[in-house]
Amino acid sequence: MESTAARPRPALTAGSVLPQDADRAALVARVHDPEADGPCVAAVRGEQVVDLTAVAPTVSDLMERDDAAAVVRRADGGRVWRLDALLEAPAGRRDVPHLLAPVDLQVIKAAGVTFARSLLERVIEERTGGDPAQAARVRERVGKVVGGTLDGIRPGSPEADRAKELLVSEGLWSQYLEVGIGPDPEVFTKAPVLSAVGTGADIGVLGASVWNNPEPEVVLVVDSRGRVRGTTLGNDVNLRDIEGRSALLLSRAKDNNASCAIGPFVRLLDEGFDLDTVRGIDVDLRIDGPDGYVLHGSSSMREISRDVLDLVAATHGPHHQYPDGFVLFTGTLFAPTEDRQAPGAGFTHEYGDIVRISSPRLGALVNTVVPSEQATPWTFGVRALMRNLARRGVL
């Protein structure tokens, strides 16, 4: 990938990141406040962002409240910031207020291989051993054999078992197909608590990777009792070459500095925005390269192979608890195959790419691609947060 020198920065405004119906939405933000030298839980009310830290010191605390939406809409707050000013500020600068990822103590989980189209691309990665030069050839063979075999199949069903028998007979069965149409989904820990970056920040791609792409996803925000309380957008950056060499390299491919973006806000579920709304969300992707390159893509939750509550149940229950809640990436339909650097190699990022993931009901998450090694180091962890909140007297 190219150098990050003189890379463009995304131009963000309140109008460009807010949901279209923001006036009816209960939106939660987190703001870095230099006066507090730490994060504030905040409500987005129009183009103002209101500090609610005295009411709920963490987003995790807020999600445990049955009246969370009412608190976000009406609770008295402290400091007030203009949303435009927060968006104009350089992310990562501790001397200026700016937006952070809108989650904090929740464990960051991700469900993989939940859409048929991206499922086949994972099989292709595996078959090529992570070599993008072989992608076109393998894609053609997989397409001829599999074709529409997986369309509409319910994972774990008798139809899925018959599809498995066919693919095994053709020598194309894969560990990715097992989690894609088998009885158990893939759920993994994407990133450490507090490590996600927010809208406007740089997003990291490991310097060693030569074949990679963004993964635009709907992210569920779940409390300690396993209740979905809200949703947001996420970018589960995918290093295709590294994971393609071996699924055991998943953590190397997925968990790197600044490799997880979440935002711009958490939209709480309420009478006008429920789980059925979430099941119908469309997510758009636009990539603007520093060389004028533009890529468009889209993903629809209507095409997911497992219901969102099934994914939550696979993550939380008698088998596993999350006392501070968790957020769950639900997977993506997006798997770019358009050639960018070389014929047959498909898409891969260039440093300086501006990635915009958006949905009319959730707003826009916008980040600039840089090497993970050059992204702002992550230094504010759980100990720092607890000390900061204790010093401010809000615990």
Short mmCIF file of C-alpha atoms in Angstrom, two decimals:
data_model
loop_
_atom_site.label_atom_id
_atom_site.label_comp_id
_atom_site.label_asym_id
_atom_site.label_seq_id
_atom_site.Cartn_x
_atom_site.Cartn_y
_atom_site.Cartn_z
CA MET A 1 0.00 0.00 0.00
CA GLU A 2 1.02 3.58 -0.55
CA SER A 3 2.53 6.04 1.91
CA THR A 4 0.32 7.94 4.34
CA ALA A 5 2.06 11.23 3.53
CA ALA A 6 -0.36 14.12 2.94
CA ARG A 7 -3.36 11.80 3.23
CA PRO A 8 -6.79 13.47 3.07
CA ARG A 9 -8.90 13.90 6.18
CA PRO A 10 -12.67 13.32 6.15
CA ALA A 11 -14.72 16.52 6.29
CA LEU A 12 -17.47 15.85 8.82
CA THR A 13 -20.47 17.91 9.88
CA ALA A 14 -23.49 17.23 12.05
CA GLY A 15 -25.61 16.91 8.93
CA SER A 16 -23.29 14.32 7.41
CA VAL A 17 -23.14 11.95 10.42
CA LEU A 18 -26.58 12.20 12.07
CA PRO A 19 -29.40 9.79 11.21
CA GLN A 20 -32.01 11.26 8.88
CA ASP A 21 -34.60 11.09 11.68
CA ALA A 22 -32.26 12.28 14.43
CA ASP A 23 -35.03 14.44 15.90
CA ARG A 24 -36.89 11.23 16.84
CA ALA A 25 -33.86 9.17 17.90
CA ALA A 26 -32.36 8.58 21.35
CA LEU A 27 -28.65 8.86 20.53
CA VAL A 28 -25.74 8.13 22.86
CA ALA A 29 -22.24 9.50 22.28
CA ARG A 30 -18.94 9.51 24.11
CA VAL A 31 -16.79 12.62 24.17
CA HIS A 32 -13.18 13.08 25.21
CA ASP A 33 -13.18 16.16 27.47
CA PRO A 34 -9.74 17.73 28.08
CA GLU A 35 -11.01 19.48 31.23
CA ALA A 36 -11.86 16.09 32.72
CA ASP A 37 -8.86 14.47 31.01
CA GLY A 38 -11.15 11.59 30.12
CA PRO A 39 -14.38 10.41 28.49
CA CYS A 40 -17.91 11.67 29.06
CA VAL A 41 -21.14 9.79 28.38
CA ALA A 42 -23.33 12.14 26.39
CA ALA A 43 -26.71 12.54 24.70
CA VAL A 44 -27.03 13.94 21.19
CA ARG A 45 -29.90 16.42 21.15
CA GLY A 46 -30.15 18.08 17.80
CA GLU A 47 -26.75 19.56 17.04
CA GLN A 48 -25.84 19.75 20.72
CA VAL A 49 -24.09 17.04 22.71
CA VAL A 50 -24.92 17.06 26.44
CA ASP A 51 -22.72 15.53 29.15
CA LEU A 52 -24.61 12.86 31.16
CA THR A 53 -21.63 11.45 33.07
CA ALA A 54 -23.08 12.52 36.43
CA VAL A 55 -26.18 10.44 35.64
CA ALA A 56 -24.42 7.45 34.06
CA PRO A 57 -20.62 7.37 34.42
CA THR A 58 -20.23 4.76 31.67
CA VAL A 59 -22.25 3.72 28.63
CA SER A 60 -22.33 0.27 30.18
CA ASP A 61 -24.14 1.75 33.22
CA LEU A 62 -26.58 3.60 30.98
CA MET A 63 -27.48 0.41 29.07
CA GLU A 64 -28.46 -1.30 32.35
CA ARG A 65 -31.18 1.30 33.02
CA ASP A 66 -34.70 0.48 31.89
CA ASP A 67 -35.28 4.22 31.40
CA ALA A 68 -32.16 4.75 29.28
CA ALA A 69 -34.06 6.35 26.37
CA ALA A 70 -35.84 8.77 28.71
CA VAL A 71 -32.54 9.69 30.35
CA VAL A 72 -30.95 10.41 26.98
CA ARG A 73 -33.88 12.56 25.88
CA ARG A 74 -34.65 14.50 29.04
CA ALA A 75 -32.12 14.17 31.89
CA ASP A 76 -30.39 17.32 33.07
CA GLY A 77 -26.81 17.38 31.91
CA GLY A 78 -23.55 19.18 32.50
CA ARG A 79 -21.22 20.52 29.84
CA VAL A 80 -22.63 21.06 26.35
CA TRP A 81 -20.64 20.83 23.13
CA ARG A 82 -21.57 21.68 19.56
CA LEU A 83 -21.56 18.51 17.49
CA ASP A 84 -19.93 20.32 14.57
CA ALA A 85 -17.05 21.39 16.81
CA LEU A 86 -16.51 17.83 18.04
CA LEU A 87 -16.44 16.56 14.46
CA GLU A 88 -14.00 19.23 13.30
CA ALA A 89 -11.50 18.37 16.04
CA PRO A 90 -8.62 16.02 15.17
CA ALA A 91 -9.41 12.63 16.72
CA GLY A 92 -6.78 11.36 19.15
CA ARG A 93 -5.72 14.82 20.35
CA ARG A 94 -6.14 14.86 24.12
CA ASP A 95 -6.10 18.68 24.28
CA VAL A 96 -9.35 19.16 22.29
CA PRO A 97 -12.84 17.71 22.78
CA HIS A 98 -13.70 15.07 20.16
CA LEU A 99 -15.95 12.07 19.64
CA LEU A 100 -14.92 8.62 20.80
CA ALA A 101 -16.39 5.22 20.03
CA PRO A 102 -19.81 5.29 21.78
CA VAL A 103 -19.18 2.16 23.91
CA ASP A 104 -16.82 1.59 26.79
CA LEU A 105 -16.80 -1.37 29.21
CA GLN A 106 -18.70 -3.71 26.89
CA VAL A 107 -16.76 -6.68 25.50
CA ILE A 108 -16.37 -6.30 21.72
CA LYS A 109 -17.61 -9.49 20.03
CA ALA A 110 -18.18 -10.30 16.37
CA ALA A 111 -20.18 -12.90 14.46
CA GLY A 112 -18.57 -14.01 11.22
CA VAL A 113 -19.76 -15.66 8.02
CA THR A 114 -23.42 -14.67 8.46
CA PHE A 115 -24.11 -13.76 4.80
CA ALA A 116 -23.90 -16.20 1.87
CA ARG A 117 -22.00 -13.86 -0.45
CA SER A 118 -19.24 -13.12 2.05
CA LEU A 119 -19.27 -16.79 3.07
CA LEU A 120 -18.10 -17.80 -0.40
CA GLU A 121 -15.36 -15.16 -0.29
CA ARG A 122 -14.06 -16.68 2.96
CA VAL A 123 -13.92 -20.06 1.21
CA ILE A 124 -11.99 -18.41 -1.63
CA GLU A 125 -9.50 -16.88 0.83
CA GLU A 126 -8.94 -20.30 2.34
CA ARG A 127 -8.55 -22.03 -1.04
CA THR A 128 -6.00 -19.45 -2.23
CA GLY A 129 -4.02 -19.58 0.99
CA GLY A 130 -4.40 -15.82 1.20
CA ASP A 131 -2.83 -15.23 -2.23
CA PRO A 132 -4.88 -12.57 -4.09
CA ALA A 133 -3.33 -13.55 -7.43
CA GLN A 134 -5.26 -16.83 -7.36
CA ALA A 135 -8.60 -15.31 -6.33
CA ALA A 136 -10.21 -15.03 -9.78
CA ARG A 137 -9.45 -18.65 -10.71
CA VAL A 138 -10.71 -20.08 -7.44
CA ARG A 139 -13.77 -17.80 -7.47
CA GLU A 140 -14.76 -19.18 -10.87
CA ARG A 141 -14.50 -22.80 -9.74
CA VAL A 142 -16.36 -22.22 -6.46
CA GLY A 143 -19.08 -20.33 -8.31
CA LYS A 144 -19.59 -23.14 -10.82
CA VAL A 145 -19.90 -25.82 -8.15
CA VAL A 146 -21.79 -23.93 -5.47
CA GLY A 147 -23.87 -21.62 -7.67
CA GLY A 148 -27.17 -20.94 -5.89
CA THR A 149 -26.84 -23.97 -3.61
CA LEU A 150 -26.65 -21.84 -0.48
CA ASP A 151 -29.38 -19.35 -1.37
CA GLY A 152 -32.09 -19.25 1.30
CA ILE A 153 -30.67 -22.14 3.31
CA ARG A 154 -31.35 -21.98 7.04
CA PRO A 155 -28.19 -22.87 8.97
CA GLY A 156 -28.42 -26.22 10.74
CA SER A 157 -31.44 -27.35 8.69
CA PRO A 158 -31.82 -30.62 6.73
CA GLU A 159 -31.34 -28.56 3.55
CA ALA A 160 -28.02 -27.34 4.94
CA ASP A 161 -26.99 -30.94 5.65
CA ARG A 162 -27.74 -31.90 2.03
CA ALA A 163 -25.73 -28.93 0.76
CA LYS A 164 -22.85 -30.03 2.95
CA GLU A 165 -22.96 -33.53 1.44
CA LEU A 166 -22.78 -32.04 -2.08
CA LEU A 167 -19.86 -29.77 -1.26
CA VAL A 168 -17.96 -32.55 0.52
CA SER A 169 -18.38 -34.76 -2.55
CA GLU A 170 -16.88 -31.97 -4.69
CA GLY A 171 -13.96 -31.47 -2.30
CA LEU A 172 -15.11 -27.95 -1.42
CA TRP A 173 -16.21 -28.33 2.18
CA SER A 174 -14.63 -25.69 4.41
CA GLN A 175 -14.45 -24.60 8.03
CA TYR A 176 -16.12 -21.37 6.86
CA LEU A 177 -19.03 -23.32 5.40
CA GLU A 178 -19.32 -25.18 8.71
CA VAL A 179 -19.97 -21.97 10.63
CA GLY A 180 -21.92 -20.43 7.74
CA ILE A 181 -24.58 -23.11 7.32
CA GLY A 182 -23.87 -25.47 10.23
CA PRO A 183 -25.74 -25.40 13.57
CA ASP A 184 -23.27 -23.15 15.42
CA PRO A 185 -22.29 -19.62 14.35
CA GLU A 186 -18.81 -18.19 14.55
CA VAL A 187 -18.59 -15.70 17.43
CA PHE A 188 -15.19 -14.32 18.40
CA THR A 189 -13.73 -11.48 20.44
CA LYS A 190 -12.90 -8.73 17.96
CA ALA A 191 -10.91 -6.32 20.11
CA PRO A 192 -10.10 -5.47 23.75
CA VAL A 193 -12.47 -3.43 25.90
CA LEU A 194 -12.05 0.34 25.26
CA SER A 195 -9.84 -0.15 22.18
CA ALA A 196 -12.37 0.80 19.46
CA VAL A 197 -12.02 4.11 17.61
CA GLY A 198 -14.90 6.41 16.70
CA THR A 199 -16.01 8.40 13.70
CA GLY A 200 -13.40 10.77 12.30
CA ALA A 201 -10.50 8.69 13.65
CA ASP A 202 -7.88 6.78 11.69
CA ILE A 203 -8.55 3.08 11.25
CA GLY A 204 -5.64 0.66 11.15
CA VAL A 205 -4.63 -1.99 8.63
CA LEU A 206 -1.63 -4.10 9.60
CA GLY A 207 1.40 -3.03 7.59
CA ALA A 208 2.22 -6.62 6.56
CA SER A 209 -1.17 -7.11 4.85
CA VAL A 210 -1.43 -6.81 1.06
CA TRP A 211 -5.03 -8.05 0.64
CA ASN A 212 -7.67 -6.53 2.88
CA ASN A 213 -10.99 -4.72 2.95
CA PRO A 214 -13.45 -2.96 5.25
CA GLU A 215 -16.40 -4.87 6.69
CA PRO A 216 -19.40 -2.54 7.18
CA GLU A 217 -21.69 -4.01 9.81
CA VAL A 218 -24.63 -3.35 12.08
CA VAL A 219 -23.48 -3.65 15.70
CA LEU A 220 -25.84 -4.64 18.52
CA VAL A 221 -25.39 -3.13 21.98
CA VAL A 222 -26.44 -5.69 24.58
CA ASP A 223 -26.75 -5.34 28.36
CA SER A 224 -25.68 -7.79 31.07
CA ARG A 225 -29.03 -9.60 30.89
CA GLY A 226 -28.69 -10.29 27.19
CA ARG A 227 -31.19 -7.60 26.13
CA VAL A 228 -30.48 -5.68 22.94
CA ARG A 229 -30.66 -2.05 24.03
CA GLY A 230 -29.42 -0.27 20.91
CA THR A 231 -27.49 -0.45 17.67
CA THR A 232 -24.69 1.35 15.91
CA LEU A 233 -22.38 0.87 12.92
CA GLY A 234 -19.00 -0.81 12.83
CA ASN A 235 -16.02 -1.58 10.63
CA ASP A 236 -14.61 -5.04 11.37
CA VAL A 237 -11.47 -4.59 9.24
CA ASN A 238 -10.60 -7.81 7.41
CA LEU A 239 -7.08 -8.87 6.46
CA ARG A 240 -7.89 -11.46 3.80
CA ASP A 241 -4.33 -12.59 3.13
CA ILE A 242 -3.52 -13.31 6.78
CA GLU A 243 -6.75 -15.07 7.74
CA GLY A 244 -6.70 -16.90 4.40
CA ARG A 245 -3.41 -18.57 5.31
CA SER A 246 -5.05 -20.12 8.37
CA ALA A 247 -8.19 -19.53 10.40
CA LEU A 248 -5.94 -19.88 13.47
CA LEU A 249 -4.52 -16.48 12.49
CA LEU A 250 -7.90 -14.84 13.11
CA SER A 251 -6.66 -12.76 16.03
CA ARG A 252 -3.64 -11.62 13.99
CA ALA A 253 -5.97 -10.62 11.16
CA LYS A 254 -8.66 -8.97 13.29
CA ASP A 255 -7.14 -7.50 16.45
CA ASN A 256 -4.59 -4.78 15.75
CA ASN A 257 -4.14 -1.17 16.79
CA ALA A 258 -7.16 0.91 15.63
CA SER A 259 -8.54 -2.03 13.62
CA CYS A 260 -12.05 -1.73 15.10
CA ALA A 261 -14.24 1.32 14.46
CA ILE A 262 -17.67 1.81 16.09
CA GLY A 263 -20.04 4.75 15.78
CA PRO A 264 -20.98 7.44 15.29
CA PHE A 265 -23.61 6.98 18.06
CA VAL A 266 -25.59 4.25 19.75
CA ARG A 267 -29.24 4.50 18.77
CA LEU A 268 -31.36 3.13 21.60
CA LEU A 269 -34.32 0.90 20.84
CA ASP A 270 -37.67 2.58 21.48
CA GLU A 271 -41.24 2.64 20.20
CA GLY A 272 -40.13 4.04 16.85
CA PHE A 273 -36.97 1.97 16.41
CA ASP A 274 -37.27 -1.68 17.41
CA LEU A 275 -35.62 -4.99 16.57
CA ASP A 276 -37.77 -5.42 13.48
CA THR A 277 -36.41 -2.08 12.28
CA VAL A 278 -32.90 -3.38 12.87
CA ARG A 279 -33.68 -6.53 10.87
CA GLY A 280 -34.45 -4.33 7.86
CA ILE A 281 -31.50 -1.94 8.02
CA ASP A 282 -29.53 -1.27 4.84
CA VAL A 283 -25.87 -0.29 5.18
CA ASP A 284 -24.04 1.63 2.48
CA LEU A 285 -20.29 1.79 1.94
CA ARG A 286 -18.25 4.35 0.03
CA ILE A 287 -14.48 4.33 -0.27
CA ASP A 288 -12.68 7.40 -1.62
CA GLY A 289 -9.05 6.75 -2.42
CA PRO A 290 -6.31 9.39 -2.37
CA ASP A 291 -5.85 8.79 -6.12
CA GLY A 292 -9.49 9.53 -6.99
CA TYR A 293 -10.57 5.89 -6.77
CA VAL A 294 -14.20 5.41 -5.65
CA LEU A 295 -15.93 2.18 -4.61
CA HIS A 296 -19.58 1.79 -3.65
CA GLY A 297 -21.11 -1.19 -1.87
CA SER A 298 -24.13 -2.09 0.20
CA SER A 299 -25.30 -4.66 2.71
CA SER A 300 -28.82 -5.47 3.88
CA MET A 301 -29.73 -7.07 7.18
CA ARG A 302 -32.65 -8.68 5.35
CA GLU A 303 -30.17 -11.11 3.78
CA ILE A 304 -28.53 -12.30 6.99
CA SER A 305 -28.67 -16.08 7.44
CA ARG A 306 -29.18 -16.08 11.22
CA ASP A 307 -31.58 -13.87 13.17
CA VAL A 308 -29.94 -11.25 15.34
CA LEU A 309 -31.43 -12.76 18.50
CA ASP A 310 -29.99 -16.16 17.56
CA LEU A 311 -26.56 -14.49 17.37
CA VAL A 312 -27.11 -12.89 20.79
CA ALA A 313 -28.16 -16.26 22.24
CA ALA A 314 -25.03 -17.88 20.84
CA THR A 315 -22.96 -15.24 22.63
CA HIS A 316 -24.75 -14.80 25.98
CA GLY A 317 -26.59 -17.26 28.21
CA PRO A 318 -25.94 -19.97 30.77
CA HIS A 319 -22.78 -20.80 28.83
CA HIS A 320 -21.30 -17.27 29.02
CA GLN A 321 -22.09 -14.08 30.91
CA TYR A 322 -21.02 -10.46 30.38
CA PRO A 323 -21.53 -8.43 33.57
CA ASP A 324 -20.70 -5.16 31.76
CA GLY A 325 -22.63 -6.09 28.61
CA PHE A 326 -21.21 -6.57 25.15
CA VAL A 327 -21.43 -5.25 21.62
CA LEU A 328 -21.86 -7.70 18.77
CA PHE A 329 -20.85 -7.14 15.14
CA THR A 330 -23.44 -9.07 13.12
CA GLY A 331 -21.44 -9.74 9.95
CA THR A 332 -21.47 -8.23 6.48
CA LEU A 333 -22.77 -8.98 3.02
CA PHE A 334 -20.01 -6.83 1.54
CA ALA A 335 -17.13 -8.73 -0.09
CA PRO A 336 -15.48 -6.55 -2.77
CA THR A 337 -14.13 -8.41 -5.78
CA GLU A 338 -13.44 -5.45 -8.12
CA ASP A 339 -9.78 -5.31 -9.19
CA ARG A 340 -7.90 -2.30 -7.90
CA GLN A 341 -4.15 -2.91 -8.05
CA ALA A 342 -3.74 -5.85 -10.42
CA PRO A 343 -5.97 -7.95 -12.72
CA GLY A 344 -7.59 -10.82 -10.84
CA ALA A 345 -6.40 -9.61 -7.43
CA GLY A 346 -9.66 -7.97 -6.37
CA PHE A 347 -9.93 -5.04 -3.99
CA THR A 348 -7.46 -4.01 -1.32
CA HIS A 349 -7.00 -0.81 0.64
CA GLU A 350 -4.56 2.00 -0.06
CA TYR A 351 -3.37 4.14 2.82
CA GLY A 352 -5.38 7.34 2.81
CA ASP A 353 -8.64 5.67 1.79
CA ILE A 354 -11.61 7.38 3.41
CA VAL A 355 -14.17 4.75 4.40
CA ARG A 356 -17.75 5.90 4.94
CA ILE A 357 -20.23 3.39 6.38
CA SER A 358 -23.73 4.80 6.63
CA SER A 359 -27.39 4.01 7.15
CA PRO A 360 -30.34 6.42 7.17
CA ARG A 361 -31.41 5.32 10.67
CA LEU A 362 -27.93 5.13 12.22
CA GLY A 363 -25.92 7.95 10.62
CA ALA A 364 -22.38 7.68 9.27
CA LEU A 365 -19.13 6.18 10.55
CA VAL A 366 -16.19 7.73 8.69
CA ASN A 367 -12.53 6.77 9.05
CA THR A 368 -9.21 7.15 7.23
CA VAL A 369 -7.07 4.05 6.57
CA VAL A 370 -3.53 4.11 7.95
CA PRO A 371 -1.02 1.41 8.95
CA SER A 372 -1.93 0.07 12.39
CA GLU A 373 1.65 0.74 13.39
CA GLN A 374 1.18 4.47 12.65
CA ALA A 375 -2.30 4.93 14.16
CA THR A 376 -2.53 6.75 17.48
CA PRO A 377 -1.37 4.29 20.15
CA TRP A 378 -4.09 3.01 22.48
CA THR A 379 -3.12 4.09 26.00
CA PHE A 380 -6.39 4.73 27.90
CA GLY A 381 -7.49 1.37 29.30
CA VAL A 382 -9.75 0.17 32.10
CA ARG A 383 -7.40 1.21 34.94
CA ALA A 384 -7.09 4.71 33.49
CA LEU A 385 -10.87 4.99 33.12
CA MET A 386 -11.56 3.89 36.71
CA ARG A 387 -8.96 6.27 38.11
CA ASN A 388 -10.32 9.12 36.00
CA LEU A 389 -13.94 8.57 37.03
CA ALA A 390 -12.96 8.22 40.69
CA ARG A 391 -10.98 11.45 40.57
CA ARG A 392 -14.03 13.21 39.08
CA GLY A 393 -16.27 11.83 41.85
CA VAL A 394 -18.81 10.19 39.53
CA LEU A 395 -18.37 6.54 40.50
#
